[in-house]
Amino acid sequence: LASQADRLWARAADALAERGGLAGRLALAYPLARRGRTGILLAMFSLVVFTLTLMSAVSASDSGRAPQLAAEVGGGWDLWVDSSPTGPLAPAAIAATPGVGDVASLVTGTADVTAPGGGTPVDSQLTGFDAALLGPGTPDLADRLTRYGSDRAAVAAVAADPGLVLAPEDLATDGDSGGGGGPVEVGDTIAVADPATGTARRLVVAGLVNDDWLGNGLLAARGAVVDILGDRAPQSRAYVAAAPGADPAAVADRLTADHPDAGADAHTFREMVDDSLREGRGFMHLLQGYLSLGLVIGIAGLGVVMARAVRERRRQVGMLRALGFPAALVRRAFLLEATFVATQGIAIGMALGLLTGHQIMTSDTFGDPVPFVVPWAELAVLVVVPALAAVGAAVVPAAQAARIRPAVALRATD
């Protein structure tokens, strides 16, 4: 469509020519006369720039949601600390650490989970908590029983009722013995048992936890977990909220450094999210590097087209030179022609890339909508580098066109 818009560009070129920009009129004459060839060049540039822009926009938007994602994963808490199951770190020791504002201790262990109708047990982490976890916030739930008006109400009910449980959204049971296997859903009744003693309890799934990043597995009332696992459920994990004005990362480092005897290992939820997103960005950058080779091919193709254009138009250039057009004007016309094609291709690809990225990130097709972030720095590179490279690819053909001698060009027969 852009290559067919000859009238618009021709009018702009005529306006430039009236103001003394004759080189611009000459630069547009050939691309508008060879619209098919110009369209192919625009397609090469646009396709690569579109893909690079789309990947940059998606990566930037994904990184921009790190604070929101960390708050959802941590349920309002700033960091967590794991310690040795045989000699766990006491909550009092955590609370006494400078910079710690609040602590919620958890008991953890491994349990066998069986589908409502029976089947082969599936291993799952089992974590017990109490009302202390409801301090700064609650885990983010993907679904819950309709009788609970909010995620907080559902989590509070599980903490108070030993007959309820929160299950990871991706937890699946095996029903190969005729039971109802498959993903666990809200309202299901599952059997949770100690794999060592066989002590079991039937629990109703009150909600599904969204993104179980820490691997807490099933979340149940602390008393229920202790009843099932006994002393095989040590108090080896704690959620920590930093005191006002304290740096959560510094608090995590202090907890790890001050309690090596308990095997303390503390990390912030923001650090965990950043590490995960960094892996995705690294993969995106790797793909962008490979796709940049396509841009190199497009720029090389433009150089080849410009070199061919010099040969095809040498009689025309010779006539212009015989009429008195200076060599500098001919050289400038060829450089402007390359700039015109490259800039138009970059603009088309970048506009479509941003539009597509906005539609992807703000829709709920792949999950919750994400605020769209425009990666201005990367877009500036995508504009400047290809444009300069395209001009550089046309320097040699433009110099060759400027050196054409009128008599030699007009005498040529091919």
XYZ file of C-alpha atoms in Angstrom:
414
model
C 0.000 0.000 0.000
C 2.818 2.388 0.828
C 4.586 1.752 -2.471
C 1.350 2.448 -4.357
C 0.871 5.844 -2.718
C 2.712 7.511 -5.593
C 0.576 10.623 -5.825
C 1.142 11.574 -2.186
C 4.906 11.155 -2.376
C 5.079 12.758 -5.820
C 3.316 15.858 -4.515
C 5.716 16.035 -1.579
C 8.649 15.687 -3.970
C 7.268 18.418 -6.234
C 6.950 20.716 -3.220
C 10.578 19.992 -2.341
C 11.662 20.683 -5.909
C 9.923 24.077 -5.882
C 11.909 25.002 -2.784
C 15.184 24.049 -4.332
C 15.145 20.403 -3.232
C 15.638 18.969 -6.696
C 17.635 16.064 -5.288
C 14.547 14.932 -3.390
C 12.457 14.906 -6.573
C 15.079 12.831 -8.342
C 15.342 10.494 -5.332
C 11.623 9.673 -5.446
C 11.320 9.330 -9.200
C 12.828 5.860 -9.491
C 11.107 4.219 -6.448
C 7.743 5.540 -7.637
C 8.388 4.324 -11.160
C 9.356 0.817 -9.895
C 6.631 0.317 -7.332
C 6.854 -3.487 -7.384
C 10.554 -3.471 -6.613
C 10.073 -0.778 -3.994
C 7.316 -2.831 -2.372
C 9.621 -5.853 -2.061
C 12.300 -3.724 -0.405
C 9.750 -2.252 1.998
C 8.524 -5.758 2.831
C 12.054 -6.922 3.722
C 12.659 -3.963 5.997
C 9.189 -3.894 7.498
C 9.021 -7.590 8.342
C 12.291 -7.635 10.264
C 11.684 -4.296 11.999
C 8.145 -5.407 12.861
C 9.423 -8.568 14.567
C 12.211 -6.768 16.431
C 9.827 -4.027 17.584
C 7.213 -6.532 18.714
C 9.741 -8.539 20.731
C 11.160 -5.375 22.311
C 7.704 -4.120 23.275
C 6.631 -7.474 24.732
C 9.893 -7.809 26.678
C 9.678 -4.246 28.042
C 6.031 -4.652 29.053
C 6.785 -7.970 30.732
C 9.647 -6.396 32.690
C 7.494 -3.413 33.642
C 5.060 -5.617 35.543
C 7.780 -6.955 37.881
C 6.648 -4.904 40.935
C 3.011 -5.933 40.461
C 3.962 -9.568 39.911
C 6.222 -9.609 42.984
C 3.362 -8.231 45.113
C 1.003 -10.914 43.792
C 3.485 -13.761 44.287
C 4.463 -12.638 47.787
C 0.940 -11.846 48.866
C 2.082 -8.499 50.241
C 5.207 -9.916 51.941
C 8.659 -8.684 50.954
C 10.826 -11.794 51.276
C 10.936 -15.363 52.465
C 13.575 -17.362 54.330
C 14.131 -21.111 54.218
C 16.159 -22.925 56.845
C 17.325 -26.437 57.643
C 14.477 -28.904 58.378
C 16.583 -30.541 61.085
C 17.421 -27.267 62.848
C 15.054 -24.605 61.535
C 15.445 -20.917 62.247
C 13.097 -19.814 65.029
C 10.568 -17.051 64.212
C 11.823 -15.119 67.254
C 15.326 -15.038 65.798
C 13.956 -13.742 62.515
C 11.882 -11.068 64.245
C 14.950 -9.919 66.207
C 16.912 -9.250 63.030
C 17.286 -5.499 62.286
C 14.966 -4.355 59.516
C 12.349 -7.081 60.043
C 8.836 -5.764 60.581
C 6.635 -8.861 60.621
C 7.056 -12.646 60.393
C 4.722 -15.497 59.456
C 6.193 -18.964 59.991
C 5.113 -21.966 57.914
C 5.420 -25.707 58.430
C 6.324 -27.731 55.340
C 6.534 -31.345 54.302
C 5.703 -33.824 51.546
C 2.328 -35.545 51.247
C 0.498 -37.951 48.963
C -2.552 -36.493 47.218
C -5.311 -38.739 45.877
C -8.128 -37.806 43.509
C -11.707 -37.573 44.835
C -12.602 -40.974 43.379
C -9.333 -42.722 44.208
C -6.351 -43.569 42.067
C -2.584 -43.466 42.371
C -1.325 -40.937 44.950
C 0.603 -37.948 43.608
C 3.469 -36.356 45.538
C 2.953 -32.733 46.525
C 4.473 -30.232 48.913
C 2.194 -29.559 51.876
C 2.492 -26.225 53.702
C 0.703 -25.227 56.865
C -0.028 -21.625 57.876
C -2.086 -19.696 60.363
C -3.708 -16.259 60.613
C -0.286 -14.580 60.792
C 0.021 -15.004 57.026
C -2.896 -12.604 56.603
C -0.833 -9.688 57.943
C 0.459 -7.673 54.949
C -1.620 -9.571 52.421
C -2.682 -12.944 51.052
C -1.638 -15.259 48.214
C -3.144 -14.423 44.841
C -5.922 -16.881 43.958
C -6.936 -17.868 40.445
C -10.305 -19.208 41.635
C -12.209 -19.752 44.891
C -15.511 -21.034 46.212
C -18.346 -18.634 45.501
C -19.243 -18.298 49.169
C -16.080 -16.289 49.780
C -16.337 -12.695 48.693
C -12.584 -12.113 48.320
C -9.254 -13.915 48.182
C -8.515 -12.763 51.710
C -11.759 -14.254 52.996
C -10.951 -17.586 51.331
C -7.412 -17.700 52.766
C -8.685 -16.735 56.219
C -11.262 -19.538 56.072
C -8.568 -22.094 55.188
C -6.351 -20.875 58.050
C -9.224 -21.361 60.516
C -10.791 -24.565 59.123
C -8.675 -27.775 59.130
C -11.039 -29.293 56.587
C -10.140 -26.832 53.784
C -7.106 -26.494 51.542
C -5.726 -24.198 48.845
C -4.269 -26.075 45.865
C -1.859 -24.902 43.155
C -3.608 -24.080 39.905
C -1.504 -26.645 38.030
C -1.923 -29.499 40.526
C -3.220 -32.674 38.863
C -4.211 -36.014 40.371
C -4.045 -39.489 38.880
C -7.341 -41.325 38.562
C -6.091 -44.468 36.850
C -8.020 -46.676 39.305
C -11.351 -45.505 38.027
C -11.413 -42.248 39.971
C -11.713 -38.753 38.617
C -8.136 -37.802 37.812
C -6.934 -34.641 36.130
C -6.591 -31.035 37.279
C -7.881 -30.256 40.753
C -10.828 -27.876 40.733
C -12.504 -25.715 43.329
C -14.934 -27.760 45.416
C -13.112 -31.087 44.936
C -12.461 -33.252 47.969
C -8.962 -34.692 47.922
C -7.237 -37.129 50.272
C -3.951 -35.852 51.734
C -1.823 -38.482 53.471
C 1.550 -38.876 55.151
C 3.574 -41.154 52.835
C 5.411 -42.647 55.834
C 2.522 -43.492 58.174
C -0.494 -43.411 55.881
C -2.259 -40.903 58.123
C -4.755 -39.177 55.843
C -7.326 -36.450 55.902
C -9.934 -35.476 53.341
C -9.807 -31.777 52.502
C -12.089 -29.613 50.385
C -10.375 -27.361 47.843
C -11.497 -23.845 48.764
C -9.358 -22.058 46.165
C -6.632 -22.369 43.553
C -3.367 -20.495 44.043
C -2.212 -18.553 41.010
C 1.491 -19.085 40.132
C 2.986 -21.203 42.917
C 6.478 -19.747 42.386
C 7.848 -20.915 45.742
C 6.553 -24.455 45.428
C 4.407 -24.282 48.560
C 2.103 -26.860 47.027
C -1.037 -27.435 49.061
C -1.736 -24.711 51.631
C -3.742 -25.880 54.637
C -4.304 -24.894 58.232
C -1.195 -25.312 60.337
C -2.950 -27.691 62.740
C -4.178 -29.919 59.914
C -0.674 -30.260 58.473
C 0.804 -31.117 61.865
C -1.930 -33.726 62.409
C -1.120 -35.348 59.062
C 2.685 -35.174 59.002
C 3.550 -34.885 62.680
C 7.210 -34.081 63.255
C 7.851 -34.474 59.531
C 6.460 -30.948 59.098
C 9.251 -28.702 60.459
C 8.893 -24.946 60.763
C 11.479 -24.365 58.040
C 9.943 -21.526 56.005
C 8.870 -18.024 56.978
C 7.459 -15.037 55.156
C 8.983 -11.708 56.231
C 7.827 -8.102 55.840
C 10.538 -5.450 56.022
C 10.128 -2.671 58.535
C 9.176 0.779 57.172
C 12.210 2.348 55.530
C 14.207 -0.891 55.470
C 15.554 -2.334 52.225
C 14.102 -5.858 51.736
C 17.188 -6.997 49.827
C 19.462 -5.842 52.653
C 17.241 -7.615 55.198
C 17.424 -10.823 53.175
C 21.212 -10.624 52.988
C 21.424 -10.000 56.733
C 19.217 -13.004 57.548
C 21.345 -15.270 55.373
C 24.616 -13.970 56.805
C 23.572 -13.940 60.474
C 22.202 -17.485 60.679
C 24.513 -19.876 58.830
C 24.124 -22.497 61.566
C 20.420 -22.815 60.701
C 21.104 -22.932 56.953
C 19.176 -19.709 56.444
C 18.610 -18.765 52.813
C 16.580 -15.579 52.328
C 15.476 -13.949 49.083
C 13.104 -11.162 48.138
C 10.094 -11.857 45.981
C 11.201 -9.041 43.677
C 14.562 -10.785 43.219
C 12.835 -14.047 42.323
C 10.567 -12.344 39.796
C 13.455 -10.356 38.277
C 15.526 -13.521 37.870
C 12.665 -15.285 36.142
C 11.948 -12.360 33.833
C 15.673 -11.948 33.130
C 15.778 -15.453 31.694
C 12.913 -14.604 29.367
C 14.573 -11.342 28.322
C 17.822 -13.170 27.629
C 16.020 -15.567 25.309
C 14.283 -12.639 23.609
C 17.614 -10.876 23.072
C 19.078 -14.047 21.586
C 16.229 -14.232 19.086
C 16.603 -10.531 18.327
C 20.274 -11.112 17.540
C 19.402 -13.785 15.010
C 16.626 -11.683 13.523
C 19.029 -8.789 13.137
C 20.787 -10.885 10.512
C 17.627 -10.529 8.448
C 17.971 -6.773 8.708
C 21.555 -7.047 7.502
C 20.314 -9.023 4.503
C 17.695 -6.363 3.816
C 20.295 -3.600 3.933
C 22.581 -5.602 1.673
C 19.671 -6.107 -0.700
C 19.114 -2.370 -0.787
C 22.780 -1.883 -1.655
C 22.487 -4.393 -4.501
C 19.354 -2.684 -5.807
C 21.083 0.697 -5.686
C 24.097 -0.678 -7.560
C 21.797 -2.168 -10.190
C 19.885 1.094 -10.418
C 23.096 2.956 -11.219
C 23.716 0.626 -14.160
C 20.135 0.785 -15.406
C 19.989 4.590 -15.166
C 23.431 5.546 -16.390
C 22.013 7.018 -19.622
C 19.521 9.051 -17.595
C 22.265 10.180 -15.228
C 24.444 11.018 -18.222
C 21.663 13.146 -19.681
C 21.218 14.970 -16.369
C 24.944 15.590 -16.174
C 24.949 16.868 -19.783
C 22.126 19.276 -18.861
C 24.273 20.732 -16.118
C 23.296 18.786 -13.006
C 26.341 18.766 -10.706
C 27.822 15.477 -9.507
C 27.038 16.377 -5.877
C 23.314 16.627 -6.677
C 23.316 13.193 -8.343
C 25.138 11.707 -5.368
C 22.697 13.306 -2.950
C 19.712 12.015 -4.934
C 20.891 8.405 -4.695
C 21.540 8.736 -0.963
C 18.112 10.262 -0.401
C 16.544 7.436 -2.393
C 18.080 4.837 -0.080
C 17.054 6.882 2.953
C 13.489 7.150 1.671
C 13.082 3.411 1.184
C 14.734 2.471 4.485
C 12.879 5.077 6.552
C 9.552 4.114 5.081
C 10.175 0.430 5.782
C 11.304 1.161 9.342
C 8.247 3.336 10.009
C 5.820 0.715 8.696
C 7.415 -2.150 10.631
C 7.711 -0.159 13.854
C 4.125 1.112 13.744
C 2.698 -2.352 13.124
C 4.992 -3.869 15.768
C 3.850 -1.413 18.445
C 0.205 -1.865 17.483
C 0.443 -5.653 17.647
C 2.387 -5.529 20.917
C -0.254 -3.289 22.457
C -3.027 -5.656 21.389
C -1.205 -8.683 22.808
C -0.258 -7.206 26.174
C -3.537 -5.406 26.914
C -5.816 -8.296 25.939
C -6.723 -11.220 28.177
C -5.991 -13.832 25.520
C -2.868 -15.134 27.278
C -3.833 -14.218 30.856
C -4.395 -11.019 32.764
C -3.825 -7.799 30.773
C -0.407 -6.219 31.273
C 0.303 -2.450 31.124
C 1.896 -1.703 27.763
C 5.380 -0.174 27.903
C 7.031 1.469 24.893
C 10.789 0.660 24.827
C 11.945 4.084 23.659
C 15.678 3.377 23.916
C 15.476 0.180 21.850
C 13.195 1.855 19.318
C 15.712 4.679 18.908
C 18.372 2.106 18.086
C 16.032 0.388 15.614
C 15.481 3.709 13.858
C 19.002 5.115 13.798
C 21.137 2.048 13.127
C 19.208 0.612 10.130
C 18.758 4.083 8.604
C 22.478 4.854 8.856
C 23.361 1.376 7.600
C 21.052 1.818 4.598
C 22.694 5.133 3.747
C 26.097 3.506 4.165
C 25.115 0.720 1.763
C 24.212 3.346 -0.843
C 27.421 5.401 -0.519
C 29.406 3.402 -3.085
C 26.597 3.227 -5.715
C 25.930 6.952 -5.220
C 29.614 7.757 -5.736
C 29.650 5.621 -8.898
C 26.601 7.460 -10.234
C 28.233 10.821 -9.525
C 31.341 9.780 -11.505
C 29.393 8.882 -14.661
C 30.673 10.914 -17.625
C 27.931 12.226 -19.918
C 29.670 11.379 -23.153
C 30.412 7.802 -22.078
C 26.912 7.232 -20.752
C 25.118 8.591 -23.805
C 27.386 6.594 -26.150
C 26.559 3.267 -24.413
C 24.146 0.965 -26.270
C 23.240 -1.544 -23.508
